[in-house]
PDB file of C-alpha atoms in Angstrom:
ATOM      1  CA  MET R 105      66.420 -76.386  33.949  1.00 50.00           C
ATOM      2  CA  THR R 106      65.830 -73.434  31.632  1.00 65.00           C
ATOM      3  CA  LEU R 107      62.456 -71.771  31.976  1.00 90.00           C
ATOM      4  CA  ILE R 108      60.241 -72.521  28.987  1.00 95.00           C
ATOM      5  CA  GLU R 109      57.699 -69.863  28.092  1.00 96.00           C
ATOM      6  CA  PRO R 110      54.913 -69.556  25.498  1.00 97.00           C
ATOM      7  CA  GLY R 111      56.183 -68.303  22.158  1.00 98.00           C
ATOM      8  CA  MET R 112      59.587 -69.978  22.404  1.00 97.00           C
ATOM      9  CA  ARG R 113      60.757 -72.110  19.498  1.00 98.00           C
ATOM     10  CA  VAL R 114      61.940 -75.580  20.512  1.00 98.00           C
ATOM     11  CA  THR R 115      62.875 -79.009  19.188  1.00 98.00           C
ATOM     12  CA  ASN R 116      62.644 -82.426  20.803  1.00 98.00           C
ATOM     13  CA  PRO R 117      66.118 -83.996  20.359  1.00 96.00           C
ATOM     14  CA  ALA R 118      64.582 -87.465  20.771  1.00 96.00           C
ATOM     15  CA  HIS R 119      62.286 -86.788  17.770  1.00 97.00           C
ATOM     16  CA  PRO R 120      64.037 -84.502  15.259  1.00 97.00           C
ATOM     17  CA  GLU R 121      61.514 -85.594  12.606  1.00 98.00           C
ATOM     18  CA  TRP R 122      58.874 -83.526  14.449  1.00 98.00           C
ATOM     19  CA  GLY R 123      60.640 -80.377  13.269  1.00 98.00           C
ATOM     20  CA  VAL R 124      60.609 -77.020  15.013  1.00 98.00           C
ATOM     21  CA  GLY R 125      57.808 -76.334  17.441  1.00 98.00           C
ATOM     22  CA  GLN R 126      56.396 -73.252  19.115  1.00 98.00           C
ATOM     23  CA  VAL R 127      55.426 -73.445  22.778  1.00 98.00           C
ATOM     24  CA  GLN R 128      51.691 -72.752  23.114  1.00 98.00           C
ATOM     25  CA  SER R 129      51.237 -73.036  26.890  1.00 98.00           C
ATOM     26  CA  VAL R 130      53.062 -74.038  30.062  1.00 97.00           C
ATOM     27  CA  ILE R 131      51.250 -75.298  33.158  1.00 96.00           C
ATOM     28  CA  GLY R 132      53.681 -76.723  35.683  1.00 95.00           C
ATOM     29  CA  HIS R 133      55.624 -79.452  33.870  1.00 95.00           C
ATOM     30  CA  ARG R 134      52.956 -79.735  31.156  1.00 97.00           C
ATOM     31  CA  VAL R 135      54.106 -77.991  27.987  1.00 97.00           C
ATOM     32  CA  THR R 136      51.946 -77.861  24.858  1.00 98.00           C
ATOM     33  CA  VAL R 137      54.034 -77.464  21.706  1.00 98.00           C
ATOM     34  CA  ASN R 138      52.783 -77.040  18.136  1.00 98.00           C
ATOM     35  CA  PHE R 139      55.362 -78.859  15.964  1.00 98.00           C
ATOM     36  CA  GLU R 140      55.551 -78.104  12.233  1.00 98.00           C
ATOM     37  CA  ASN R 141      55.429 -81.770  11.143  1.00 98.00           C
ATOM     38  CA  ILE R 142      53.009 -83.398  13.606  1.00 97.00           C
ATOM     39  CA  GLY R 143      50.931 -80.639  15.178  1.00 98.00           C
ATOM     40  CA  LYS R 144      50.213 -80.123  18.875  1.00 98.00           C
ATOM     41  CA  VAL R 145      51.862 -82.378  21.432  1.00 98.00           C
ATOM     42  CA  LEU R 146      51.541 -82.325  25.224  1.00 98.00           C
ATOM     43  CA  ILE R 147      54.984 -82.885  26.760  1.00 97.00           C
ATOM     44  CA  ASN R 148      55.969 -83.564  30.361  1.00 97.00           C
ATOM     45  CA  ALA R 149      58.978 -81.248  30.734  1.00 94.00           C
ATOM     46  CA  ALA R 150      60.074 -83.176  33.836  1.00 95.00           C
ATOM     47  CA  LEU R 151      60.764 -86.173  31.575  1.00 96.00           C
ATOM     48  CA  VAL R 152      61.669 -84.581  28.218  1.00 95.00           C
ATOM     49  CA  ASP R 153      64.475 -82.052  27.696  1.00 94.00           C
ATOM     50  CA  LEU R 154      63.323 -79.726  24.953  1.00 96.00           C
ATOM     51  CA  GLU R 155      66.053 -77.838  23.124  1.00 97.00           C
ATOM     52  CA  ILE R 156      65.374 -74.098  22.995  1.00 96.00           C
ATOM     53  CA  LEU R 157      66.275 -72.409  19.705  1.00 96.00           C
ATOM     54  CA  ASP R 158      67.619 -68.863  19.533  1.00 82.00           C
TER      55      ASP R 158
END
């Protein structure tokens, strides 16, 4: 698993309609991401593989 850190830009491959998101915080497996199309979402990184954008 790649380490996700605040500030990274990510997408959720299961929900491409959410658009690009920026990681706001990471606490254990809990990742808060602010997506451009739906706003802030709390994601369990143990269950969801976020795609990190370069």
